[in-house]
Amino acid sequence: MIVSPDNRQIKRVISLMEKGKARREEGLFVIEGTKLFCETPEDLIECAYIRESFDAGLEVMDKLNRIPHETVSDAVFKKMSDTVTDQGILCLVKQLNYDLSGLIRQDGLYLVLETLQDPGNLGTIMRTAEGAGVTAVIMSRDTADIYSPKVVRATMGAIFRQPFVVAEDIKEVIRELKRAGIRCYAAHLKGEGDFWQSDYTAGTAFFIGNEGNGLTDETAALADKYIKIPMEGKLESLNAAVSAALLSYEAKRQRRVLKVIAGVLLAGSVLFAKGLDARADNAPDILSENNAGAGLILDTKAYNGENLESIGIRIEEEEETGEFGSNLVMATVKSALNVRSEPNLDCKILGRIYKDCGGKVLERGEEWSYIETGTLVGWASNEFLCFDEEAEAMARDVGFINAVVTAPAVFVRSEPRIGVPSYGMLSYNASVEVIDDSDDTWVKVAYNDYDGYVLKECVKITFTVDHGETMAEIAERRRQEEEARQALIKQQMAMQSDENLERLLGALIQCEAGGEPYEGMLAVGAVVMNRVRSGAYPNTVYDVIFASGQFTPAKSGSLTRVYNKGPKAICIQAAKEALGGYSNVGDMTHFRRKGTKEGYVIGNHVFY
């Protein structure tokens, strides 16, 4: 037990409590109280301190037993505490780091704070942002320190759940938002109209200025529009946190209304509505995102929407002999097959087609075939290709069947009939994985953690497999992957390499199986490690996870966000076991949503 206030650890805690410079230099901050302690992710806690007379409940004691902690005398703890009446526990916690580029979405909602000084306001805004579904809170460097004890307490735990970014140059960040298509509104006394008269259903950012002086002229000038909050009496402005709450919840209200309108139109069979700008819900958006990985759309009748064009190629309609046509070709290699400029081994390599990838045959010869896969067109040896029924069977095994919404919106029902409760709603162009499309009226789909049903007349069915890459595309991908790798290394350079891998694999497990039982989490980790050991995939954890077209969270940015924020402790534990060599799925290297194929079922996944 520590009994001296001159103890080095005690002085360090007090310094971190009182000095922003110390917090920035060490990348740590202090949380205090049992509620915040219970809400702090275990892997972020460096050390906990409890006073001698602290009466810990079962939940707190259980967590304390899993992390480093020290006991200090009551008198010493009183000197460490920042509160008048302490609760007997405080912790040193690693600061959170979010990548702004990973937080920018076309339909995002953002609060941009300039020079806010009141800790209570900033903490309340963080809580409000979490409640209103704000994508990220962006604050200027001269805003109150978000890691100061008063701000941390005011967030009531939202600091661990609400993404935020401290911007060195707030104006450049605003320009970045605008380049991404985010419409910017300045809360300003010169507002052109009451705030509820503007449309916030698309990507939106609200600028909130200093409590006394408001926004600077330079920042306000970057807004697309000035808006105001009307007030009675002699008031000129409202508290910054209140203003942020009003604006955020108005945006939330408008977006909810838009979804309700779309649902009403669908329920009434009014499926044509000009000007209805419906947007993708939380369902998996594998095909509609440009960065979702390479894909080949094999069913032209199912092709829907311009923004699918950039991730695949469309096979022109021809006389078909099978479900995918007679021109389907699949690679049967263990790793990669060179595609050449001429049908011989001595000529130039134009690119590569990989295991589980496909394309279409332009000219089929006895020993070599001229194929097209993605943007790569060239000759490949028939020894490593399969065609016709064999190719179709292989494509079915490794590809993905998706339902793309063609109506303004469609409910995901809990049963295949109208009138039953729905799990949620998909908007126009949203895409979900198909489990079964054999019914004439309904399509069974994977929606979050549920098996749901959508009306067949409201969707188009697409089938995709990965495609090859040209040498230029390979070089660019490797450059981007190396940049990402170096960014991770730089970001976590203070960590040991094994911790880095645990965090990365844990983040993937959380993205792919965060809602699954522990056995399901462990199985996802085992699949990654089985691939590393198999010889058919890259031989490092990093390269397996970021391999083209394999794990959607790695391409969508969600993996990076979870990595930066820190995965759940249970996901880290599953990663540790998998990295240690334990597998509860044998040597299986694939998993899908259960019901999509035969295999070993754990939770909502089938492993094979």
XYZ file of C-alpha atoms in Angstrom:
608
model
C 0.000 0.000 0.000
C 1.239 3.508 -0.842
C 1.200 5.806 2.194
C 3.426 8.716 1.119
C 2.151 11.641 -0.996
C 5.745 12.006 -2.264
C 5.600 8.617 -3.952
C 6.571 8.878 -7.632
C 3.307 7.258 -8.813
C 1.209 9.645 -6.752
C 3.032 12.699 -8.091
C 2.530 11.382 -11.624
C -1.232 10.964 -11.131
C -1.555 14.473 -9.695
C 0.435 15.925 -12.594
C -1.786 14.180 -15.131
C -4.842 15.374 -13.243
C -3.740 19.008 -13.201
C -1.633 19.599 -16.321
C -2.749 19.309 -19.930
C 0.879 19.304 -21.085
C 1.611 16.204 -19.001
C -1.447 14.476 -20.453
C -0.383 15.274 -24.012
C 3.210 14.153 -23.466
C 2.266 10.823 -21.882
C -0.862 10.149 -23.954
C -2.784 9.422 -20.740
C -5.629 10.936 -18.751
C -7.343 10.253 -15.433
C -10.866 8.979 -14.831
C -12.437 8.950 -11.384
C -15.422 7.166 -9.849
C -16.967 3.715 -10.040
C -19.325 4.468 -12.952
C -16.551 5.688 -15.243
C -14.302 2.859 -14.087
C -16.906 0.269 -15.088
C -17.381 1.917 -18.485
C -13.673 2.244 -19.329
C -12.427 -0.514 -21.686
C -9.969 -2.702 -19.807
C -7.296 -2.562 -22.492
C -7.162 1.249 -22.138
C -6.461 1.172 -18.392
C -2.788 1.457 -17.484
C -3.297 1.292 -13.728
C -6.088 1.762 -11.171
C -5.722 3.269 -7.684
C -8.130 2.574 -4.818
C -8.143 4.021 -1.330
C -7.601 1.788 1.651
C -11.217 2.011 2.855
C -12.732 1.543 -0.610
C -15.735 -0.800 -0.541
C -15.783 -2.378 -4.001
C -18.857 -4.132 -5.321
C -18.637 -7.449 -7.161
C -18.529 -5.848 -10.633
C -15.742 -3.458 -9.669
C -13.776 -6.113 -7.796
C -14.017 -8.540 -10.690
C -12.624 -5.926 -13.066
C -9.885 -4.858 -10.645
C -8.650 -8.442 -10.464
C -7.989 -8.367 -14.225
C -5.966 -5.131 -14.382
C -2.926 -3.610 -12.628
C -3.961 -1.695 -9.490
C -2.532 -0.163 -6.341
C -4.000 0.538 -2.899
C -3.236 3.901 -1.276
C -4.026 5.328 2.133
C -7.170 7.434 2.513
C -5.124 10.594 3.147
C -3.009 10.105 0.036
C -6.054 9.317 -2.117
C -7.693 12.557 -0.985
C -4.669 14.456 -2.364
C -4.923 12.571 -5.677
C -8.664 13.103 -6.150
C -10.099 16.023 -8.123
C -13.502 15.854 -6.417
C -14.693 17.181 -3.060
C -16.150 13.817 -2.087
C -14.147 11.089 -3.765
C -15.562 7.659 -4.629
C -12.382 5.805 -3.745
C -11.180 4.774 -7.202
C -9.373 6.423 -10.109
C -7.421 5.169 -13.130
C -4.755 6.190 -15.589
C -6.222 5.649 -19.053
C -4.685 5.715 -22.538
C -5.954 8.530 -24.742
C -8.132 7.610 -27.712
C -7.060 8.319 -31.282
C -9.464 8.561 -34.204
C -8.549 8.933 -37.870
C -10.651 11.728 -39.388
C -10.520 10.197 -42.867
C -12.124 7.049 -41.477
C -14.958 9.068 -39.936
C -16.000 11.060 -43.002
C -19.105 9.614 -44.671
C -21.378 11.176 -47.263
C -24.382 10.778 -44.949
C -22.482 11.667 -41.761
C -23.542 14.142 -39.068
C -20.836 16.310 -37.480
C -20.489 18.942 -34.753
C -17.592 21.339 -35.374
C -16.623 23.222 -32.193
C -14.458 26.337 -32.305
C -12.750 27.615 -29.138
C -15.319 26.318 -26.640
C -13.929 26.935 -23.156
C -16.452 25.615 -20.652
C -15.650 22.012 -19.611
C -19.289 21.348 -18.737
C -20.417 22.455 -22.192
C -17.906 20.213 -23.944
C -18.792 17.199 -21.805
C -22.511 17.758 -22.334
C -22.017 18.105 -26.091
C -20.227 14.742 -26.145
C -23.170 13.128 -24.332
C -25.647 14.829 -26.638
C -23.695 13.747 -29.703
C -23.825 10.113 -28.630
C -27.566 10.323 -27.981
C -28.322 12.024 -31.309
C -26.184 9.649 -33.360
C -23.580 12.234 -34.366
C -20.839 10.653 -36.483
C -18.014 12.669 -34.915
C -17.365 15.749 -32.789
C -14.578 17.861 -34.277
C -12.981 20.519 -32.073
C -10.313 23.148 -32.611
C -7.025 22.763 -30.731
C -7.879 25.766 -28.499
C -11.125 24.181 -27.321
C -11.171 23.032 -23.687
C -9.023 19.923 -23.126
C -11.341 16.959 -23.594
C -9.117 14.921 -21.276
C -9.340 17.321 -18.332
C -11.037 15.727 -15.301
C -14.038 18.074 -15.439
C -14.747 17.371 -19.110
C -14.270 13.626 -18.648
C -16.750 13.565 -15.760
C -19.244 15.661 -17.728
C -19.214 13.169 -20.620
C -20.612 10.484 -18.279
C -18.725 7.803 -20.207
C -19.542 9.114 -23.694
C -15.833 9.867 -24.186
C -15.313 6.119 -24.735
C -18.180 5.740 -27.207
C -18.508 8.992 -29.158
C -15.813 9.473 -31.846
C -14.035 12.826 -31.709
C -11.098 14.594 -33.352
C -8.970 17.485 -32.098
C -8.014 19.439 -35.233
C -4.735 21.291 -35.549
C -6.267 23.352 -38.386
C -10.053 23.521 -38.002
C -10.466 25.370 -41.300
C -8.657 22.671 -43.274
C -10.853 20.032 -41.638
C -13.943 21.970 -42.711
C -12.623 22.103 -46.271
C -12.091 18.331 -46.127
C -15.701 17.848 -45.029
C -16.905 20.016 -47.878
C -14.804 18.111 -50.414
C -16.592 14.969 -49.223
C -19.978 16.559 -49.993
C -20.876 17.485 -46.405
C -23.084 20.581 -46.277
C -21.940 22.995 -43.553
C -24.207 25.202 -41.413
C -23.041 27.950 -39.052
C -25.168 28.701 -36.000
C -25.044 32.485 -36.325
C -26.933 35.631 -35.353
C -27.041 36.514 -39.067
C -28.849 33.272 -39.854
C -31.003 33.424 -42.990
C -33.755 31.255 -41.573
C -34.856 29.305 -38.526
C -32.790 26.145 -38.103
C -35.679 23.732 -38.707
C -36.273 25.155 -42.191
C -33.075 23.656 -43.644
C -32.621 20.097 -44.891
C -30.218 17.938 -42.849
C -31.087 14.532 -44.300
C -27.838 14.409 -46.292
C -24.300 14.782 -44.904
C -24.381 17.698 -42.450
C -21.959 19.622 -40.228
C -22.992 22.228 -37.630
C -20.504 24.921 -36.537
C -20.741 25.914 -32.861
C -18.659 28.879 -31.675
C -17.169 30.197 -28.442
C -19.613 30.767 -25.566
C -18.971 34.521 -25.439
C -17.817 35.502 -28.927
C -19.379 32.888 -31.201
C -17.656 31.749 -34.372
C -14.739 33.671 -35.835
C -15.507 35.416 -39.108
C -12.997 33.198 -40.960
C -14.644 29.968 -39.811
C -18.200 31.206 -40.274
C -17.338 32.241 -43.841
C -16.645 28.603 -44.703
C -20.263 27.622 -44.010
C -22.626 26.942 -46.877
C -25.427 28.630 -44.957
C -26.041 30.600 -41.772
C -28.901 29.376 -39.592
C -30.358 30.718 -36.363
C -32.247 29.481 -33.347
C -35.195 31.854 -32.852
C -35.704 33.207 -29.319
C -38.254 35.248 -27.485
C -37.469 38.000 -24.994
C -34.136 39.814 -24.935
C -31.859 36.800 -25.365
C -29.342 36.892 -28.199
C -27.969 33.381 -27.920
C -28.289 30.072 -26.098
C -25.762 27.988 -24.232
C -23.425 26.217 -26.679
C -24.421 22.762 -25.447
C -28.128 23.579 -25.753
C -27.603 24.866 -29.290
C -25.713 21.722 -30.240
C -28.523 19.582 -28.808
C -31.254 21.426 -30.714
C -29.406 21.200 -34.031
C -28.334 17.562 -33.622
C -31.773 16.320 -32.665
C -33.418 18.270 -35.486
C -31.135 16.440 -37.919
C -31.983 13.153 -36.197
C -35.714 13.983 -36.407
C -35.546 14.797 -40.126
C -33.684 11.606 -40.934
C -36.135 9.505 -38.959
C -39.073 11.189 -40.700
C -37.466 10.449 -44.072
C -37.297 6.760 -43.187
C -40.896 6.739 -41.960
C -42.063 8.380 -45.185
C -40.225 5.761 -47.209
C -41.822 3.006 -45.107
C -45.301 4.457 -45.548
C -44.791 4.648 -49.307
C -43.687 1.030 -49.358
C -46.538 -0.220 -47.146
C -49.020 1.512 -49.413
C -47.369 0.026 -52.505
C -46.513 3.505 -53.704
C -43.019 2.604 -54.845
C -42.394 5.551 -57.136
C -41.698 8.857 -55.431
C -39.865 11.646 -57.263
C -37.320 13.506 -55.190
C -37.306 11.068 -52.288
C -33.641 10.947 -51.358
C -33.623 7.687 -49.404
C -30.333 6.623 -47.916
C -28.726 3.362 -46.849
C -29.642 2.090 -43.396
C -27.272 0.210 -41.087
C -27.407 -2.959 -43.180
C -24.176 -4.268 -44.740
C -23.436 -2.100 -47.768
C -21.023 -4.424 -49.524
C -21.790 -3.395 -53.095
C -22.722 0.274 -52.835
C -19.452 1.435 -51.281
C -16.645 2.137 -53.719
C -13.993 0.827 -51.319
C -15.641 -2.513 -50.585
C -13.131 -4.499 -52.646
C -12.986 -5.840 -56.167
C -16.073 -7.606 -57.451
C -17.434 -9.139 -60.647
C -21.168 -8.804 -61.302
C -22.194 -11.967 -63.087
C -25.934 -11.507 -63.453
C -26.648 -8.580 -65.759
C -30.369 -8.727 -65.102
C -29.589 -7.977 -61.469
C -27.266 -5.045 -62.170
C -28.622 -1.908 -60.533
C -27.276 1.583 -60.048
C -24.314 3.611 -61.262
C -22.401 3.415 -57.998
C -21.897 -0.324 -58.428
C -19.910 0.327 -61.610
C -16.618 1.144 -59.904
C -16.256 -2.188 -58.096
C -16.980 -4.679 -60.853
C -17.566 -5.391 -64.522
C -20.799 -6.283 -66.197
C -20.993 -9.335 -68.429
C -23.016 -8.508 -71.515
C -26.119 -10.606 -72.016
C -25.371 -13.563 -74.237
C -26.883 -16.914 -74.981
C -26.587 -18.667 -71.638
C -26.083 -22.350 -70.910
C -26.031 -22.050 -67.124
C -27.039 -19.677 -64.374
C -24.021 -17.444 -65.001
C -23.569 -18.045 -68.715
C -21.095 -20.073 -70.705
C -18.313 -17.473 -70.445
C -17.580 -17.821 -66.717
C -14.013 -18.771 -65.752
C -12.552 -19.355 -62.281
C -8.949 -19.655 -61.094
C -8.011 -22.959 -59.421
C -4.603 -21.820 -58.123
C -3.452 -22.071 -54.513
C -2.205 -18.495 -54.493
C -1.959 -16.490 -57.748
C -1.867 -17.058 -61.530
C 0.044 -14.792 -63.919
C -1.967 -13.322 -66.800
C 0.263 -12.639 -69.823
C 0.277 -10.543 -72.972
C 0.654 -13.629 -75.227
C -0.190 -17.342 -74.785
C 3.303 -18.439 -73.690
C 5.448 -18.362 -70.540
C 8.150 -16.093 -71.966
C 6.054 -12.999 -72.595
C 5.155 -10.036 -70.399
C 3.111 -10.490 -67.210
C 0.172 -8.062 -67.317
C -1.280 -8.923 -63.921
C -2.476 -11.690 -61.613
C -5.710 -13.520 -60.840
C -5.965 -15.021 -57.373
C -7.421 -17.973 -55.509
C -11.243 -17.727 -55.409
C -11.267 -15.090 -58.206
C -13.197 -15.220 -61.472
C -13.804 -13.526 -64.801
C -15.149 -14.153 -68.259
C -13.644 -15.972 -71.226
C -13.107 -13.865 -74.354
C -11.399 -16.634 -76.332
C -10.990 -20.235 -75.187
C -8.082 -22.263 -76.573
C -6.764 -25.741 -75.985
C -3.891 -24.726 -73.680
C -4.396 -20.997 -73.086
C -7.496 -18.782 -72.809
C -7.933 -15.062 -73.309
C -9.786 -13.806 -70.224
C -11.109 -10.604 -68.694
C -11.110 -10.218 -64.907
C -11.709 -6.731 -63.558
C -9.634 -4.336 -65.677
C -7.125 -7.094 -66.419
C -7.326 -8.644 -69.913
C -4.816 -11.230 -71.111
C -3.842 -14.876 -71.554
C -3.874 -17.487 -68.781
C -2.959 -21.173 -68.795
C -5.952 -23.539 -68.881
C -4.046 -25.768 -66.433
C -5.049 -23.386 -63.652
C -8.542 -22.448 -64.869
C -11.929 -24.132 -64.760
C -14.951 -23.514 -66.981
C -18.643 -24.305 -67.456
C -20.368 -26.270 -64.669
C -17.146 -26.653 -62.674
C -16.610 -22.884 -62.720
C -20.241 -22.274 -61.784
C -19.996 -24.655 -58.819
C -16.788 -23.026 -57.627
C -18.240 -19.530 -58.007
C -21.261 -20.560 -55.956
C -18.920 -21.824 -53.246
C -16.701 -18.744 -52.927
C -18.879 -15.894 -54.201
C -21.552 -13.769 -52.590
C -25.238 -13.470 -53.464
C -26.627 -10.058 -52.544
C -30.022 -8.380 -52.653
C -29.852 -4.735 -53.793
C -32.885 -2.597 -52.930
C -34.605 -1.077 -55.979
C -37.604 0.461 -54.155
C -37.390 3.734 -52.163
C -37.335 1.540 -49.050
C -38.182 -1.966 -47.889
C -38.861 -3.407 -44.435
C -36.813 -6.355 -43.211
C -39.507 -8.597 -41.706
C -39.025 -11.151 -38.938
C -41.164 -13.645 -40.915
C -41.986 -13.968 -44.638
C -45.338 -12.169 -44.486
C -46.767 -8.647 -44.299
C -47.875 -7.341 -40.903
C -45.276 -9.040 -38.705
C -42.714 -6.984 -36.739
C -39.732 -5.684 -38.705
C -36.072 -5.652 -37.688
C -35.437 -2.431 -39.576
C -35.598 -0.889 -42.999
C -33.307 -0.805 -46.031
C -33.314 2.215 -48.298
C -32.719 2.506 -52.029
C -29.502 0.860 -53.289
C -28.658 -0.736 -49.919
C -27.274 -4.258 -50.221
C -27.527 -7.312 -47.955
C -26.281 -10.880 -48.249
C -28.875 -13.393 -49.450
C -29.418 -16.582 -47.450
C -32.184 -18.058 -49.609
C -33.912 -16.681 -52.715
C -35.876 -19.782 -53.735
C -39.265 -18.405 -52.614
C -41.384 -16.627 -55.247
C -42.368 -13.735 -52.964
C -39.727 -13.343 -50.252
C -35.933 -13.302 -50.061
C -34.277 -14.449 -46.844
C -31.368 -12.112 -46.000
C -28.736 -11.544 -43.306
C -29.619 -8.299 -41.514
C -27.313 -7.362 -38.630
C -27.616 -10.362 -36.263
C -30.950 -11.566 -37.659
C -32.308 -13.720 -40.463
C -34.840 -11.382 -42.066
C -37.152 -11.330 -45.083
C -37.648 -8.701 -47.797
C -40.164 -8.614 -50.644
C -38.609 -10.066 -53.779
C -40.269 -7.458 -56.002
C -38.363 -4.720 -54.137
C -34.854 -6.076 -54.731
C -32.559 -7.269 -57.486
C -30.334 -10.293 -56.932
C -26.622 -9.978 -57.764
C -23.865 -12.558 -57.606
C -20.252 -11.469 -57.149
C -16.807 -13.030 -57.012
C -13.475 -11.295 -56.626
C -11.424 -10.475 -59.718
C -7.760 -10.108 -60.618
C -5.509 -7.054 -60.759
C -3.171 -5.477 -63.294
C 0.458 -4.996 -62.246
C -0.221 -1.274 -61.842
C -3.171 -2.001 -59.569
C -1.063 -4.438 -57.553
C 1.663 -1.817 -57.109
C -0.834 0.829 -56.024
C -2.577 -1.549 -53.617
C 0.732 -2.549 -52.070
C 1.680 1.106 -51.727
C -1.571 1.891 -49.950
C -1.284 -1.191 -47.753
C 2.266 -0.248 -46.801
C 1.142 3.286 -45.965
C -1.618 1.859 -43.794
C 0.833 -0.564 -42.189
C 3.322 2.208 -41.431
C 0.558 4.406 -40.031
C -0.435 1.616 -37.650
C 3.181 1.021 -36.677
C 3.787 4.716 -36.067
C 0.551 5.074 -34.137
C 1.364 2.148 -31.885
C 5.165 2.356 -31.838
C 5.170 2.407 -28.041
C 3.509 -0.989 -27.961
C 5.133 -4.381 -28.282
C 4.540 -6.156 -31.597
C 2.530 -8.950 -29.999
C 0.196 -6.381 -28.431
C -0.145 -4.714 -31.835
C -1.236 -8.007 -33.419
C -3.597 -8.744 -30.541
C -5.222 -5.351 -31.001
C -5.505 -5.728 -34.785
C -6.922 -9.261 -34.661
C -9.149 -8.270 -31.755
C -10.513 -5.357 -33.806
C -11.346 -7.696 -36.703
C -13.037 -10.149 -34.315
C -15.143 -7.309 -32.895
C -16.159 -6.134 -36.386
C -17.021 -9.626 -37.656
C -18.320 -11.306 -34.474
C -18.794 -8.623 -31.818
C -22.355 -9.794 -31.155
C -21.517 -13.491 -31.213
C -20.807 -15.813 -28.259
C -17.171 -16.155 -27.203
C -16.798 -19.391 -29.169
C -17.852 -17.509 -32.312
C -15.300 -14.769 -31.644
C -12.564 -17.330 -31.120
C -13.545 -19.120 -34.337
C -13.106 -15.932 -36.408
C -9.634 -15.477 -34.929
C -8.836 -19.124 -35.683
C -9.897 -18.688 -39.343
C -7.381 -15.837 -39.719
C -4.594 -17.883 -38.155
C -5.498 -20.944 -40.253
C -5.065 -18.792 -43.359
C -1.684 -17.555 -42.135
C -0.521 -21.163 -41.733
C -2.170 -22.601 -44.847
C 0.275 -21.488 -47.553
C -2.662 -20.491 -49.771
C -2.883 -17.000 -48.261
C -0.364 -14.364 -47.101
C 1.790 -15.556 -44.201
C 1.247 -12.656 -41.793
C -1.803 -11.681 -39.754
C -1.736 -8.147 -41.158
C -1.593 -9.265 -44.797
C -4.365 -11.851 -44.327
C -6.677 -9.282 -42.735
C -6.012 -6.615 -45.378
C -5.968 -8.974 -48.370
C -8.080 -7.604 -51.219
C -11.742 -8.545 -51.075
C -11.499 -10.808 -48.008
C -12.742 -8.889 -44.946
C -15.203 -6.058 -45.602
C -14.405 -4.134 -42.345
C -10.779 -3.788 -43.485
C -11.924 -2.030 -46.664
C -14.818 -0.006 -45.248
C -12.745 1.663 -42.536
C -14.668 0.172 -39.607
C -11.690 -2.039 -38.689
C -9.441 1.020 -38.386
C -12.011 2.823 -36.251
C -12.316 -0.098 -33.835
C -8.519 -0.502 -33.776
C -8.033 3.184 -32.941
C -10.715 3.177 -30.268
C -9.567 -0.161 -28.866
C -11.433 -3.490 -29.168
C -13.443 -4.952 -26.310
C -11.452 -6.931 -23.755
C -13.270 -10.162 -24.652
C -12.274 -9.723 -28.317
C -8.646 -9.168 -27.284
C -8.830 -12.361 -25.222
C -10.130 -14.323 -28.227
C -7.303 -12.847 -30.328
C -4.709 -13.924 -27.759
C -6.003 -17.499 -27.783
C -6.061 -17.651 -31.584
C -2.567 -16.174 -31.851
C -1.467 -18.763 -29.308
C -2.470 -21.535 -31.700
C -5.847 -22.614 -30.309
C -8.571 -23.382 -32.870
C -12.118 -24.517 -32.194
C -12.811 -24.931 -35.948
C -9.957 -27.211 -36.949
C -8.220 -25.975 -40.098
C -11.234 -24.183 -41.580
C -10.393 -20.984 -43.480
C -13.820 -19.464 -44.291
C -16.971 -18.325 -42.528
C -20.268 -16.894 -43.641
C -23.651 -16.045 -42.250
C -25.328 -19.303 -41.218
C -27.859 -20.656 -43.685
C -25.771 -19.659 -46.701
C -23.931 -22.986 -46.961
C -23.115 -26.243 -45.172
C -20.543 -26.289 -42.398
C -19.916 -26.025 -38.672
C -22.367 -23.531 -37.132
C -21.427 -21.318 -34.180
C -23.921 -18.589 -33.307
C -24.922 -16.761 -36.485
C -21.960 -17.974 -38.552
C -21.158 -21.153 -40.450
C -17.479 -22.118 -40.698
C -16.055 -24.275 -43.487
